[in-house]
PDB file of C-alpha atoms and ligand atoms in Angstrom:
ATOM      1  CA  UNK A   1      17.230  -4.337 -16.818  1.00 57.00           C
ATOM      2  CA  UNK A   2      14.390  -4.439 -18.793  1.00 61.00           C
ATOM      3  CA  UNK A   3      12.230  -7.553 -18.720  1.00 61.00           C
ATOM      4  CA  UNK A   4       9.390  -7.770 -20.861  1.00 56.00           C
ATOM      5  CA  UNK A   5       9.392  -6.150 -24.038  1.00 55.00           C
ATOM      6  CA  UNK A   6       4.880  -5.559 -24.077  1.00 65.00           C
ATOM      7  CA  UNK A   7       4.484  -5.644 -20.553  1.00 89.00           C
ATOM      8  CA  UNK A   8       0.886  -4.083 -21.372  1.00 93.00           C
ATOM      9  CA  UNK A   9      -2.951  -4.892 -21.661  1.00 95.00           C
ATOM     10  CA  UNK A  10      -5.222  -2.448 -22.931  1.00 95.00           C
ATOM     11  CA  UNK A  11      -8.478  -3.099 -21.944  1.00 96.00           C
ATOM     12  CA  UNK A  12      -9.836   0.925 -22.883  1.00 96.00           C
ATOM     13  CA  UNK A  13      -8.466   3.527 -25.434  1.00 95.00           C
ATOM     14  CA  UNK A  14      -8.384   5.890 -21.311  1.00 96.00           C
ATOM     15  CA  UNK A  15      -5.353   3.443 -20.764  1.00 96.00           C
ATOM     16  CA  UNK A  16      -3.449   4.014 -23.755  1.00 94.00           C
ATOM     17  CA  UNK A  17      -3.153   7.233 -22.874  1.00 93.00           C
ATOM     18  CA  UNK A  18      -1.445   6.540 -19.123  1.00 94.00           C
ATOM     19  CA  UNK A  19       1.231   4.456 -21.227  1.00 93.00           C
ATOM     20  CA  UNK A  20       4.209   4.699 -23.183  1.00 87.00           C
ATOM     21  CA  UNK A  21       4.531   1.992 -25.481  1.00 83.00           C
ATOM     22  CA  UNK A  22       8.079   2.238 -25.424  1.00 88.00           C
ATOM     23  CA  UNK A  23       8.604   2.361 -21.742  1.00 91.00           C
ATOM     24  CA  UNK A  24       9.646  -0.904 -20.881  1.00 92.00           C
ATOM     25  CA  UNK A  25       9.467  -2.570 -17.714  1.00 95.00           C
ATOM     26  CA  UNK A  26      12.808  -2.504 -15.226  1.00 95.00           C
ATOM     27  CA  UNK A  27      13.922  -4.818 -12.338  1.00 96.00           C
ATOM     28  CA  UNK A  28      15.285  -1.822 -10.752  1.00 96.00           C
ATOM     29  CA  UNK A  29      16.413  -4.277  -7.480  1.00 97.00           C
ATOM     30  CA  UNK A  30      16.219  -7.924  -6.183  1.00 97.00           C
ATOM     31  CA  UNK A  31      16.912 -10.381  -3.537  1.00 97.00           C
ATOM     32  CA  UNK A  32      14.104  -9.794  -1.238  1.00 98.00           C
ATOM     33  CA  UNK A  33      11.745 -12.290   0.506  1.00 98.00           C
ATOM     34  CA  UNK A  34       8.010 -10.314   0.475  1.00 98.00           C
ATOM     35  CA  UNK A  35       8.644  -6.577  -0.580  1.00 98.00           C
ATOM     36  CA  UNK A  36       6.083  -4.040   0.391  1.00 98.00           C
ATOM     37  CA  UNK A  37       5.046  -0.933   1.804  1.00 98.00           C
ATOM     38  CA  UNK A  38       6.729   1.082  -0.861  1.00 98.00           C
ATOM     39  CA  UNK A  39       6.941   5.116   0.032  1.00 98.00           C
ATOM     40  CA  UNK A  40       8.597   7.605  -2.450  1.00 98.00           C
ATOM     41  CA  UNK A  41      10.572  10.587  -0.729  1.00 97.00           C
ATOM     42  CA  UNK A  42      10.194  13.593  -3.351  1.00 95.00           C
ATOM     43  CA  UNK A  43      12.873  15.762  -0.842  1.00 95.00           C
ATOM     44  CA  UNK A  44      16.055  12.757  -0.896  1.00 95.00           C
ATOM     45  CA  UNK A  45      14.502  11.173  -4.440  1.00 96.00           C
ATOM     46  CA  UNK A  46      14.869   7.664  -2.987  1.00 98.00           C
ATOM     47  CA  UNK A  47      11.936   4.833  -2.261  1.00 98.00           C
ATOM     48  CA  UNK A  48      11.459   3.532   1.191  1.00 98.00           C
ATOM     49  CA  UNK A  49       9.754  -0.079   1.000  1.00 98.00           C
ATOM     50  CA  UNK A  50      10.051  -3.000   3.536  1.00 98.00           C
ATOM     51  CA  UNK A  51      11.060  -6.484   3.436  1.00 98.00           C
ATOM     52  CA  UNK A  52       9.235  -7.912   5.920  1.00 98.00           C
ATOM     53  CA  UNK A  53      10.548 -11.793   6.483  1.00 97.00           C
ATOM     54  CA  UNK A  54      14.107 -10.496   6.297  1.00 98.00           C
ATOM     55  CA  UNK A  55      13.147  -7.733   9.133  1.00 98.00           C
ATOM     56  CA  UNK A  56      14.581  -4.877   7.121  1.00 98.00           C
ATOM     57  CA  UNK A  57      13.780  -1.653   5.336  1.00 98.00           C
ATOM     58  CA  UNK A  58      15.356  -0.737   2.324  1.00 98.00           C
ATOM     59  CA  UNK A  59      16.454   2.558   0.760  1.00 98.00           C
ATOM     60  CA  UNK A  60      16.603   2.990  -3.184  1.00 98.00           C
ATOM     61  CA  UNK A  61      17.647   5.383  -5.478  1.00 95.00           C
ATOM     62  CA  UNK A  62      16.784   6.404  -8.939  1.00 90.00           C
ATOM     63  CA  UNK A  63      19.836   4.898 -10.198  1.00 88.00           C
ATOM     64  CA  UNK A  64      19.312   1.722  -8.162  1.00 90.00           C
ATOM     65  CA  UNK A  65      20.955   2.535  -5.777  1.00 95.00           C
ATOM     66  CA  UNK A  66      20.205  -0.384  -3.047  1.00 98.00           C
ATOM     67  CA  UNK A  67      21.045  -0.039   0.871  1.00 98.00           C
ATOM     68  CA  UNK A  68      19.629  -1.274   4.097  1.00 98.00           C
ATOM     69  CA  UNK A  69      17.691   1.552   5.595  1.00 98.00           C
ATOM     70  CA  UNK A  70      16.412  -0.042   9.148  1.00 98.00           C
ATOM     71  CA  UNK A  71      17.345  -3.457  10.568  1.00 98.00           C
ATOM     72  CA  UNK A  72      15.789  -4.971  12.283  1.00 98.00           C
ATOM     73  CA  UNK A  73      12.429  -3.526  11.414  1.00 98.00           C
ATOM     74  CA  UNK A  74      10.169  -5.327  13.634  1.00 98.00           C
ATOM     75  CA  UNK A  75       9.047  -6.798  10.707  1.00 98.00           C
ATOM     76  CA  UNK A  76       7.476  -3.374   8.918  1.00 98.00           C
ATOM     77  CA  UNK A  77       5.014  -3.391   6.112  1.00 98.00           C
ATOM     78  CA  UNK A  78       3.152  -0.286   4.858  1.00 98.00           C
ATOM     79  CA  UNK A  79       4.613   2.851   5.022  1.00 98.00           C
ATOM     80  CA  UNK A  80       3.520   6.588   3.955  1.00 98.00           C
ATOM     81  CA  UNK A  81       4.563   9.990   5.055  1.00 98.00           C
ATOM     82  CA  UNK A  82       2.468  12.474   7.145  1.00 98.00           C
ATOM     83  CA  UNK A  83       2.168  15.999   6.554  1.00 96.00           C
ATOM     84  CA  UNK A  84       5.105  16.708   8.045  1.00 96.00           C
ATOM     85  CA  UNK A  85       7.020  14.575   5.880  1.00 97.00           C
ATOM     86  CA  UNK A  86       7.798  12.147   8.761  1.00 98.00           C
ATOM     87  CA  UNK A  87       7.730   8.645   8.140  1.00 98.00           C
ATOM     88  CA  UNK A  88       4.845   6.243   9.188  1.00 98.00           C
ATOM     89  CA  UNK A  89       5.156   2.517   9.310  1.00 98.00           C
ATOM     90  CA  UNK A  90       2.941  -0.305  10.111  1.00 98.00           C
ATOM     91  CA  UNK A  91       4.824  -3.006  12.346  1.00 98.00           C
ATOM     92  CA  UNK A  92       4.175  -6.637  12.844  1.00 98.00           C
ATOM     93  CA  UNK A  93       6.660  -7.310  14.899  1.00 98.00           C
ATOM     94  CA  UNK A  94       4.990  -4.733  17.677  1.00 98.00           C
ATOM     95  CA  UNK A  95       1.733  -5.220  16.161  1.00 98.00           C
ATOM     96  CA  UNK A  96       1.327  -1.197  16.357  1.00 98.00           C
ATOM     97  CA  UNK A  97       1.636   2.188  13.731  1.00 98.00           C
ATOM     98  CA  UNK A  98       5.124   4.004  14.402  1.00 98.00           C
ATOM     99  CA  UNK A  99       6.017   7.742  13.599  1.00 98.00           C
ATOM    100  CA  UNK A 100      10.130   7.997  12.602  1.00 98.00           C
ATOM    101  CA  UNK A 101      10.841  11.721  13.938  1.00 97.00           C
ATOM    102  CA  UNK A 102      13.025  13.750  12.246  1.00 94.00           C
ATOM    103  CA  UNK A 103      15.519  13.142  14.755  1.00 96.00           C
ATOM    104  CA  UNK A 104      15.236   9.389  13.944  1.00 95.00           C
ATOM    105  CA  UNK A 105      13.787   8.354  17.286  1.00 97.00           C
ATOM    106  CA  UNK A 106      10.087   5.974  17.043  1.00 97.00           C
ATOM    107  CA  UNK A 107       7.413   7.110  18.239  1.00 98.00           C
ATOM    108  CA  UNK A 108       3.979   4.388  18.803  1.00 98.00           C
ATOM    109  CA  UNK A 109       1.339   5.585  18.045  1.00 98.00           C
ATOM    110  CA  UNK A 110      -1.343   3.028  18.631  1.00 98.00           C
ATOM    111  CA  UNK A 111      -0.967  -0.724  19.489  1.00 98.00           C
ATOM    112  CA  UNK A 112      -4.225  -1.164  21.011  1.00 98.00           C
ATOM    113  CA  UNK A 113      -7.904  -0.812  20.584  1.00 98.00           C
ATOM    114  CA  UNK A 114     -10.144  -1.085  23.361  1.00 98.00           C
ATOM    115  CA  UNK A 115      -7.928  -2.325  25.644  1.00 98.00           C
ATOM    116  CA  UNK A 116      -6.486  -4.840  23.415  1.00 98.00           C
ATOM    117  CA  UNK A 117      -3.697  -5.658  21.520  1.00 98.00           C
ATOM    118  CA  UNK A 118      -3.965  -4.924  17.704  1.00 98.00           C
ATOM    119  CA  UNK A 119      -3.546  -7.521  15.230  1.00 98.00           C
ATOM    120  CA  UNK A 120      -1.023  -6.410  12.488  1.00 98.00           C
ATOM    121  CA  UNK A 121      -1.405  -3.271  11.313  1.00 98.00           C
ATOM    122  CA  UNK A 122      -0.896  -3.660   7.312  1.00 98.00           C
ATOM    123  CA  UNK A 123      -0.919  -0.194   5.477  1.00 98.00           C
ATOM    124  CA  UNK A 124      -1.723   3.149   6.449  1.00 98.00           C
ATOM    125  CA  UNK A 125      -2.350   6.358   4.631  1.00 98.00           C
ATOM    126  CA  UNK A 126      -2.943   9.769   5.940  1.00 98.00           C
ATOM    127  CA  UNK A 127      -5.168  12.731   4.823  1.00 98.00           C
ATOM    128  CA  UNK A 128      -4.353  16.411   4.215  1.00 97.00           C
ATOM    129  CA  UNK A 129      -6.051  16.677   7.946  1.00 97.00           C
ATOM    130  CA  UNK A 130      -3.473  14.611   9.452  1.00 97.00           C
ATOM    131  CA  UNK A 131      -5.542  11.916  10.591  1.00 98.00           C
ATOM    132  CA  UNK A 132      -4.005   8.602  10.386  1.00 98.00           C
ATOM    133  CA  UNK A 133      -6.201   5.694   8.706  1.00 98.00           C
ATOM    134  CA  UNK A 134      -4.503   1.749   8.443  1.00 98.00           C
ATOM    135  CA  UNK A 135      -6.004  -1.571   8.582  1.00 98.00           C
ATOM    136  CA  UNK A 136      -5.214  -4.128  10.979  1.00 98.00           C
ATOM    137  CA  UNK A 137      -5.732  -7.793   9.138  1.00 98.00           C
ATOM    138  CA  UNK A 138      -4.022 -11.149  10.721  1.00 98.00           C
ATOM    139  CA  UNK A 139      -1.152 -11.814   8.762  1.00 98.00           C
ATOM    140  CA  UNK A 140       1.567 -10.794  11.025  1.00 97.00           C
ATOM    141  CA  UNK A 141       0.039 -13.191  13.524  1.00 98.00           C
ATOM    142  CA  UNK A 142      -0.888 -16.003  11.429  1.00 97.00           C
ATOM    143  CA  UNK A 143       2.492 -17.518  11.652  1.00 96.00           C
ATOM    144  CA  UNK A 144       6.296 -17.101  11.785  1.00 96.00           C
ATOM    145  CA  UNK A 145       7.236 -16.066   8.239  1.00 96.00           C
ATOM    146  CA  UNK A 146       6.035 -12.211   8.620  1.00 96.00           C
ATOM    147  CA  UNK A 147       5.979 -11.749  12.199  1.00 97.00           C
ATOM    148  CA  UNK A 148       4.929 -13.433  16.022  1.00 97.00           C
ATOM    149  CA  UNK A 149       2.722 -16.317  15.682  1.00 98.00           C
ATOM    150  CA  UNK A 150       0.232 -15.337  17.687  1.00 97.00           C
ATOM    151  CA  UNK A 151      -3.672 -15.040  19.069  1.00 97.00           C
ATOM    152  CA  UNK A 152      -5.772 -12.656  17.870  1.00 98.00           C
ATOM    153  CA  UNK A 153      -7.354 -10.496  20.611  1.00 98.00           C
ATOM    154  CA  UNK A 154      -9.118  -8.555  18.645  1.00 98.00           C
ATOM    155  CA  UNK A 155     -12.776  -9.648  17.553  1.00 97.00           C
ATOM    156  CA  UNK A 156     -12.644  -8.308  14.341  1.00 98.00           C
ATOM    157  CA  UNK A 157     -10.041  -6.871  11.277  1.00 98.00           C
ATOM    158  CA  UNK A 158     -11.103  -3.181  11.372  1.00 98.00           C
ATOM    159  CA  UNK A 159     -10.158  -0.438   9.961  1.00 98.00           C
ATOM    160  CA  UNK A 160      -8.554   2.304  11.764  1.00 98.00           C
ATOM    161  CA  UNK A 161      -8.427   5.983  12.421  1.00 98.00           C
ATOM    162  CA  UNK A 162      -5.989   7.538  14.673  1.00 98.00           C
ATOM    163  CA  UNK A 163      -6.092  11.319  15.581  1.00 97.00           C
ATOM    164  CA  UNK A 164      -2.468  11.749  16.151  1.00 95.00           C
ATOM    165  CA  UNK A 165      -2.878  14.873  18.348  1.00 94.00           C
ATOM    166  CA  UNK A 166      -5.053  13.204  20.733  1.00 96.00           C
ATOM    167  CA  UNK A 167      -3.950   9.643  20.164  1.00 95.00           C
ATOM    168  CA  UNK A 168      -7.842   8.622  20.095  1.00 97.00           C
ATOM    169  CA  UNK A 169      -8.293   5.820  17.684  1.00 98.00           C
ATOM    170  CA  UNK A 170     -11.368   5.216  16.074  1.00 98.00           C
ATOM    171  CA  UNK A 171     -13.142   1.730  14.398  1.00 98.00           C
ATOM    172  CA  UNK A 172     -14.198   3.118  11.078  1.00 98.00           C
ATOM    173  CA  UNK A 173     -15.306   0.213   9.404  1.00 98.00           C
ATOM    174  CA  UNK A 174     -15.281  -3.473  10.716  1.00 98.00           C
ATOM    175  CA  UNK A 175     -16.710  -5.768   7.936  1.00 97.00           C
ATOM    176  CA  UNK A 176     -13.713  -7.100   6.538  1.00 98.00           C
ATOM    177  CA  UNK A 177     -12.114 -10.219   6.314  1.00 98.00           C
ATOM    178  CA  UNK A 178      -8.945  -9.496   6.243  1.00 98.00           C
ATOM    179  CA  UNK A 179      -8.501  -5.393   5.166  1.00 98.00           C
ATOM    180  CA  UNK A 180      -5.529  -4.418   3.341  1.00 98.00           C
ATOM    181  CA  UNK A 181      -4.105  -1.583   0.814  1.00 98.00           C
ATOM    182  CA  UNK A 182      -6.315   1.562   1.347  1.00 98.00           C
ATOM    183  CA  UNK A 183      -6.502   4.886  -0.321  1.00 98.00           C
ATOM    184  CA  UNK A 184      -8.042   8.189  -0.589  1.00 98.00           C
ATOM    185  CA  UNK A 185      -9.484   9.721  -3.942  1.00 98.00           C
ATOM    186  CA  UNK A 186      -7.138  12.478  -4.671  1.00 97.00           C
ATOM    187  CA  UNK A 187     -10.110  15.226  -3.775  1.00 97.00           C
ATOM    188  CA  UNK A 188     -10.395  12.850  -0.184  1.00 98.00           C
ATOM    189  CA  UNK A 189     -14.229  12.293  -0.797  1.00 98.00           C
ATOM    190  CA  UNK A 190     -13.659   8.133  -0.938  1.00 98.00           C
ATOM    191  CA  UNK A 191     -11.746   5.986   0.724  1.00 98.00           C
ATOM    192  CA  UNK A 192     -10.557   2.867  -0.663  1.00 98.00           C
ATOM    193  CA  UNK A 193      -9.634  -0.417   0.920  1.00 98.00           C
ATOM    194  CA  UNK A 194      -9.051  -3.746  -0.814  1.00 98.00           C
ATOM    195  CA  UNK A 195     -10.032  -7.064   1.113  1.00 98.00           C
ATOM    196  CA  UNK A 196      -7.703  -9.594   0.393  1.00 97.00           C
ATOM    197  CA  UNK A 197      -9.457 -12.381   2.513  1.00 96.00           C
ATOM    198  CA  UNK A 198      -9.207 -14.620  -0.319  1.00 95.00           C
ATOM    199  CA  UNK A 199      -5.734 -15.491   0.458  1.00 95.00           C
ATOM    200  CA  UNK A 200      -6.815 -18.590   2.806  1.00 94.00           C
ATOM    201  CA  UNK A 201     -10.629 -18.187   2.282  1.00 95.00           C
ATOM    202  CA  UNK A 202     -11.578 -18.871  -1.644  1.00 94.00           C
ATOM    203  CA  UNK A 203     -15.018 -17.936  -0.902  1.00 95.00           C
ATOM    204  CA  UNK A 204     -14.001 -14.370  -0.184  1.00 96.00           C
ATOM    205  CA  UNK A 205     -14.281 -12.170  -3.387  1.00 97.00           C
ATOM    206  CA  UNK A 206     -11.442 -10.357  -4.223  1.00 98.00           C
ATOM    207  CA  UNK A 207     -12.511  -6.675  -4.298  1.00 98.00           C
ATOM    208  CA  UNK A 208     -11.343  -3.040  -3.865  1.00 98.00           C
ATOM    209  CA  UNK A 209     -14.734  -1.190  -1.912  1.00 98.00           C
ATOM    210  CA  UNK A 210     -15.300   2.566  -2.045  1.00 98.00           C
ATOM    211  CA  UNK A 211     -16.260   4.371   1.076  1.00 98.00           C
ATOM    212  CA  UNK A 212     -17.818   8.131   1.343  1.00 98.00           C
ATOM    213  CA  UNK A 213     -15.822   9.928   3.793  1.00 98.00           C
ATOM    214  CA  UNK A 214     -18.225  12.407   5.643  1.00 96.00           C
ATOM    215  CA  UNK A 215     -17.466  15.707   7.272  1.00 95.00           C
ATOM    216  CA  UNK A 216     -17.506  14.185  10.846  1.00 95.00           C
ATOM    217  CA  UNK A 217     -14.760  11.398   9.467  1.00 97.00           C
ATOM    218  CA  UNK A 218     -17.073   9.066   9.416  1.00 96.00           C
ATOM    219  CA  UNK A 219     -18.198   6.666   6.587  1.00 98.00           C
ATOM    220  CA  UNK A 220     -20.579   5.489   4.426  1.00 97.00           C
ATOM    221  CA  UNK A 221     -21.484   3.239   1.531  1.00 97.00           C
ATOM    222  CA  UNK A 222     -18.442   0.090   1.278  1.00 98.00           C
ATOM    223  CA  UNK A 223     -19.896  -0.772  -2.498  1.00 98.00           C
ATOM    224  CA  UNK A 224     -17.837  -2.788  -4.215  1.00 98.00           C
ATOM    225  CA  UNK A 225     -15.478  -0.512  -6.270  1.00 98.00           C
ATOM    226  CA  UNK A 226     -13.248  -2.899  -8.162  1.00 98.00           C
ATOM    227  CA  UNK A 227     -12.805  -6.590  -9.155  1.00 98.00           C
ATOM    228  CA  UNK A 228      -9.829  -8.658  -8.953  1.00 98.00           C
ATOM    229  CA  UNK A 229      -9.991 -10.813 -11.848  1.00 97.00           C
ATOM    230  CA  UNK A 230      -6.163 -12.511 -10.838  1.00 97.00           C
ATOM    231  CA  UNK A 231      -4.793 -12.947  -7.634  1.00 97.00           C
ATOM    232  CA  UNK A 232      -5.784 -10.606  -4.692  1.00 97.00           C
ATOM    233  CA  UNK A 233      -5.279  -7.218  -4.601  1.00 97.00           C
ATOM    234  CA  UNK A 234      -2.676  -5.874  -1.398  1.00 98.00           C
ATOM    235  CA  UNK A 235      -1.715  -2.670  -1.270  1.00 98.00           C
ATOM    236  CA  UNK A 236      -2.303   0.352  -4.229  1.00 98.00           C
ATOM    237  CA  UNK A 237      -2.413   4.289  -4.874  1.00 98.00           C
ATOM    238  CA  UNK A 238      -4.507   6.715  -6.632  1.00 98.00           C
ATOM    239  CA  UNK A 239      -3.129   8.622  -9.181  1.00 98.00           C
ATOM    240  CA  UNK A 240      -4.382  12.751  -9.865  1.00 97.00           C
ATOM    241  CA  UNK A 241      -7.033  11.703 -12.014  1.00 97.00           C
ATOM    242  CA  UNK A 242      -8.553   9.190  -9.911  1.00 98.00           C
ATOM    243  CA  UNK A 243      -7.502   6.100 -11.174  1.00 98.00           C
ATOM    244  CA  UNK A 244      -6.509   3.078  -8.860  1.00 98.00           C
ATOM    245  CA  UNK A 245      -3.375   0.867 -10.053  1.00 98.00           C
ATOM    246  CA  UNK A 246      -3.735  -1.659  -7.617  1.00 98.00           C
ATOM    247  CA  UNK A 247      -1.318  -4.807  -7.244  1.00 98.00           C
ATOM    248  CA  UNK A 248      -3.025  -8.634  -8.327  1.00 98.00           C
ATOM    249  CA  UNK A 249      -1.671 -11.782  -9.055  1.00 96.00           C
ATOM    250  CA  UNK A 250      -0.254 -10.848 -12.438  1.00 97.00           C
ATOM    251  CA  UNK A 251       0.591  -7.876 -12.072  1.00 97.00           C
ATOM    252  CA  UNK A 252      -0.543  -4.248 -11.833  1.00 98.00           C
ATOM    253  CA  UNK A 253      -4.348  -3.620 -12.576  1.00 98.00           C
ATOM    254  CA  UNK A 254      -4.990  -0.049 -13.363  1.00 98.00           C
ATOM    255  CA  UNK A 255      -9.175   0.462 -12.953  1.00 98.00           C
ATOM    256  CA  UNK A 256     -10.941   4.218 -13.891  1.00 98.00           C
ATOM    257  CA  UNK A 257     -12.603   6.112 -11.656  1.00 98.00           C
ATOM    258  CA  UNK A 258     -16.109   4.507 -12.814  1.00 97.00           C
ATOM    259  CA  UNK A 259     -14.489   1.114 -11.301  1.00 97.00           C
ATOM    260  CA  UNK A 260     -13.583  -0.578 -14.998  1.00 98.00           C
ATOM    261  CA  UNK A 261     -10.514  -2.213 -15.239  1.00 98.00           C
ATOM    262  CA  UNK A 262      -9.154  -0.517 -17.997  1.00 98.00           C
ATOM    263  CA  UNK A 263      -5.469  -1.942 -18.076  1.00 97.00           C
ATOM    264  CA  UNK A 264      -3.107  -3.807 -16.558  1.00 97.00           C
ATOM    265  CA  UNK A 265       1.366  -4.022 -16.611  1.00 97.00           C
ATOM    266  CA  UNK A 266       2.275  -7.690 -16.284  1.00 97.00           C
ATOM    267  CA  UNK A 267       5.080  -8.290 -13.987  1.00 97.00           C
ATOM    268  CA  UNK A 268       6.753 -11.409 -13.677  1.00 96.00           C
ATOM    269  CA  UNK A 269       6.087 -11.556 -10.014  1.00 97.00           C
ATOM    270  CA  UNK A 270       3.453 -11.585  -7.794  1.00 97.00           C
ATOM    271  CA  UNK A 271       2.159  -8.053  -7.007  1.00 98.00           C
ATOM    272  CA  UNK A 272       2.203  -6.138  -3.125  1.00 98.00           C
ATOM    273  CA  UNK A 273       2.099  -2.771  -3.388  1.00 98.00           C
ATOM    274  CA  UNK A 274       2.814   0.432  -6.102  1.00 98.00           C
ATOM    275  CA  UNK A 275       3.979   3.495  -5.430  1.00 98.00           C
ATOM    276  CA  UNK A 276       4.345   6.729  -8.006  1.00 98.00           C
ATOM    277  CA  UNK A 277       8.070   8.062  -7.202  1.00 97.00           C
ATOM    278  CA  UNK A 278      10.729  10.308  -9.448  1.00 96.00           C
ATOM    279  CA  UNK A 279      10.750  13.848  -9.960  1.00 95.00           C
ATOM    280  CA  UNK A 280       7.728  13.893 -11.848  1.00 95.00           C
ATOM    281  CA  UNK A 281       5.452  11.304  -9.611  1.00 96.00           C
ATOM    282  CA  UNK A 282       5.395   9.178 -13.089  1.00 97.00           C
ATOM    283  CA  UNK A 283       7.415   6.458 -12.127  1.00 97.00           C
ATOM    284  CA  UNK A 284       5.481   3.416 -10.942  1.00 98.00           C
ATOM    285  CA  UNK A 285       7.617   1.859  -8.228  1.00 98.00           C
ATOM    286  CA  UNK A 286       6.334  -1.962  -8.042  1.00 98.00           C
ATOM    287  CA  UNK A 287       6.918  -4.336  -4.722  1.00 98.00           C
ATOM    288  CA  UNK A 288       6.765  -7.479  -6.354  1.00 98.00           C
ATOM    289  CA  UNK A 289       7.994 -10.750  -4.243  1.00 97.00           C
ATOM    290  CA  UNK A 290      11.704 -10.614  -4.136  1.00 98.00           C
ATOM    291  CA  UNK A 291      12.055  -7.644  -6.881  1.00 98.00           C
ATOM    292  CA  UNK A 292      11.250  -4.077  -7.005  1.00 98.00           C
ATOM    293  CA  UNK A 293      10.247  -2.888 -10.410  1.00 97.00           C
ATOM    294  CA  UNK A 294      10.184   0.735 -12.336  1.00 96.00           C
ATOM    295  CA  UNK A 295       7.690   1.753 -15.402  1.00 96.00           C
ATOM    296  CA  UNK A 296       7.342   5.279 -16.383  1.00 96.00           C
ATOM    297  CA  UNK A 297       3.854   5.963 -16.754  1.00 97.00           C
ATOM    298  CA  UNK A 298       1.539   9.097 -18.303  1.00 95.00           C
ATOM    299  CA  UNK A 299      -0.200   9.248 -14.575  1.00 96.00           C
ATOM    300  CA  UNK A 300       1.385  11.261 -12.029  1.00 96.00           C
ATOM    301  CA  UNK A 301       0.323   9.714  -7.882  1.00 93.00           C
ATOM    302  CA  UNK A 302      -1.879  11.765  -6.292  1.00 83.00           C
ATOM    303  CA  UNK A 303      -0.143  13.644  -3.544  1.00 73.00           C
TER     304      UNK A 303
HETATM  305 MG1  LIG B   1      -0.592  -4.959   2.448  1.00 77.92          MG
END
């Protein structure tokens, strides 16, 4: 069902290319509590995303498809694939990053950090070298709603990587308030990570920050790549031209590679997390609240 007939801002002619005019919006499904952690599956052509109070994961299909693909899910959030196509999944619930082998059985692969219990891991990507990078904000401990109310043992909100050979896990960056979405550029020379601290801290500005990955892994810089001018931004994805569509409080904010916000896709919702699905990768898949929505899009997600 289509829901806005000019769901679009253009901000810069580079974003009236990346639209159709006459691709409308669609609520493609509804009747979720806090959707997230969307991950398209190119080989079954069906999203994965979680719904995280409800303590499920859902399966869709290009038609709409909707069924129940994991419950409980120990109150999942972000999800990606590694190279092997298997699926990875931040959990709240266990406070750890889980590997789904092909055979269906979980696999943890970290839940602590020095010792210590991690918070909540949020969202996780991994690069072409198979290393495993998530952040680990407080939200699945803050209360009830999204996971088990609980302390936090760890001093700080860090970002992760995990070598999944070894199972070492490393602190890659730990100046966040609360780190969230995170993405490589599609050439894996930056990392991206939004903070979205300014959920229960006003003070905290609402930014996307850029980090030079260098050969060792490590990394560098943390400028401030991208604004949030409404809302906060969560979780987002990189498309093959370097362009982040990132999820904010009205919607879908699509900024260049240069860090202008050159457009943005209303949705009627608040915004969690995108990702590019269909058999072209040009189908913006949209975790919004309690809906899932579909735009086709001239951007294709990075791979
Ligand atoms: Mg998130």
């Amino acid at each position: 069902m289509s829901v806005d007939p000019s769901p679009y801002l253009i901000l810069d002619r580079r974003f009236r290319y990346m639209v159709q005019p006459n691709a409308k919006l669609d609520r493609v499904a509804t009747g979720f509590r806090w959707a997230e952690g969307p991950v398209w599956f190119s080989d079954h052509q069906v999203l994965l995303f979680s719904d995280i109070p409800n303590q499920r994961m859902m399966r869709l299909t290009m038609d709409g498809e909707l069924s129940v693909f994991r419950a409980p899910s120990n109150f999942a959030n972000g999800n990606t694939r590694d190279r092997q196509g298997r699926l990875i999944s931040c959990q709240h619930g266990t406070r750890s990053v889980t590997r789904t082998e092909i055979d269906g059985t979980i696999t943890t692969l970290a839940d602590s950090y020095q010792g210590k219990r991690l918070n909540s891991p949020n969202d996780v990507v991994v690069r072409s070298d198979g290393s495993i990078w998530f952040t680990d904000p407080s939200y699945g401990i803050l209360g009830h709603y999204e996971g088990f109310k609980s302390p936090q043992d760890q001093a700080k909100r860090n970002v992760y990587r995990l070598d999944p050979a070894s199972g070492t896990l490393t602190s890659v960056v730990d100046d966040f308030v609360q780190p969230n979405g995170l993405a490589f550029s599609p050439d894996e020379s930056l990392l991206y990570v939004a903070d979205s601290g300014s959920s229960h801290d006003p003070d905290v500005p609402s930014v996307i920050r850029a980090f030079r990955v260098g050969p060792d892994l490590s990394l560098g810089g943390g400028e401030v790549h991208a604004t949030i001018d409404n809302g906060l931004p969560d979780g987002f994805r990189v498309d093959t031209d370097g362009n982040v569509w990132t999820s904010a409080g009205d919607g879908v904010h699509c900024f260049a590679p240069d860090g202008m916000l050159i457009g943005k896709i209303f949705v009627p919702e608040a915004v969690a997390n995108v990702a590019f699905g269909g058999p072209k990768r040009n189908r913006l898949f949209i975790t919004a609240t309690t809906s899932v929505y579909g735009i086709f899009v001239d951007a294709q997600g990075a791979v």
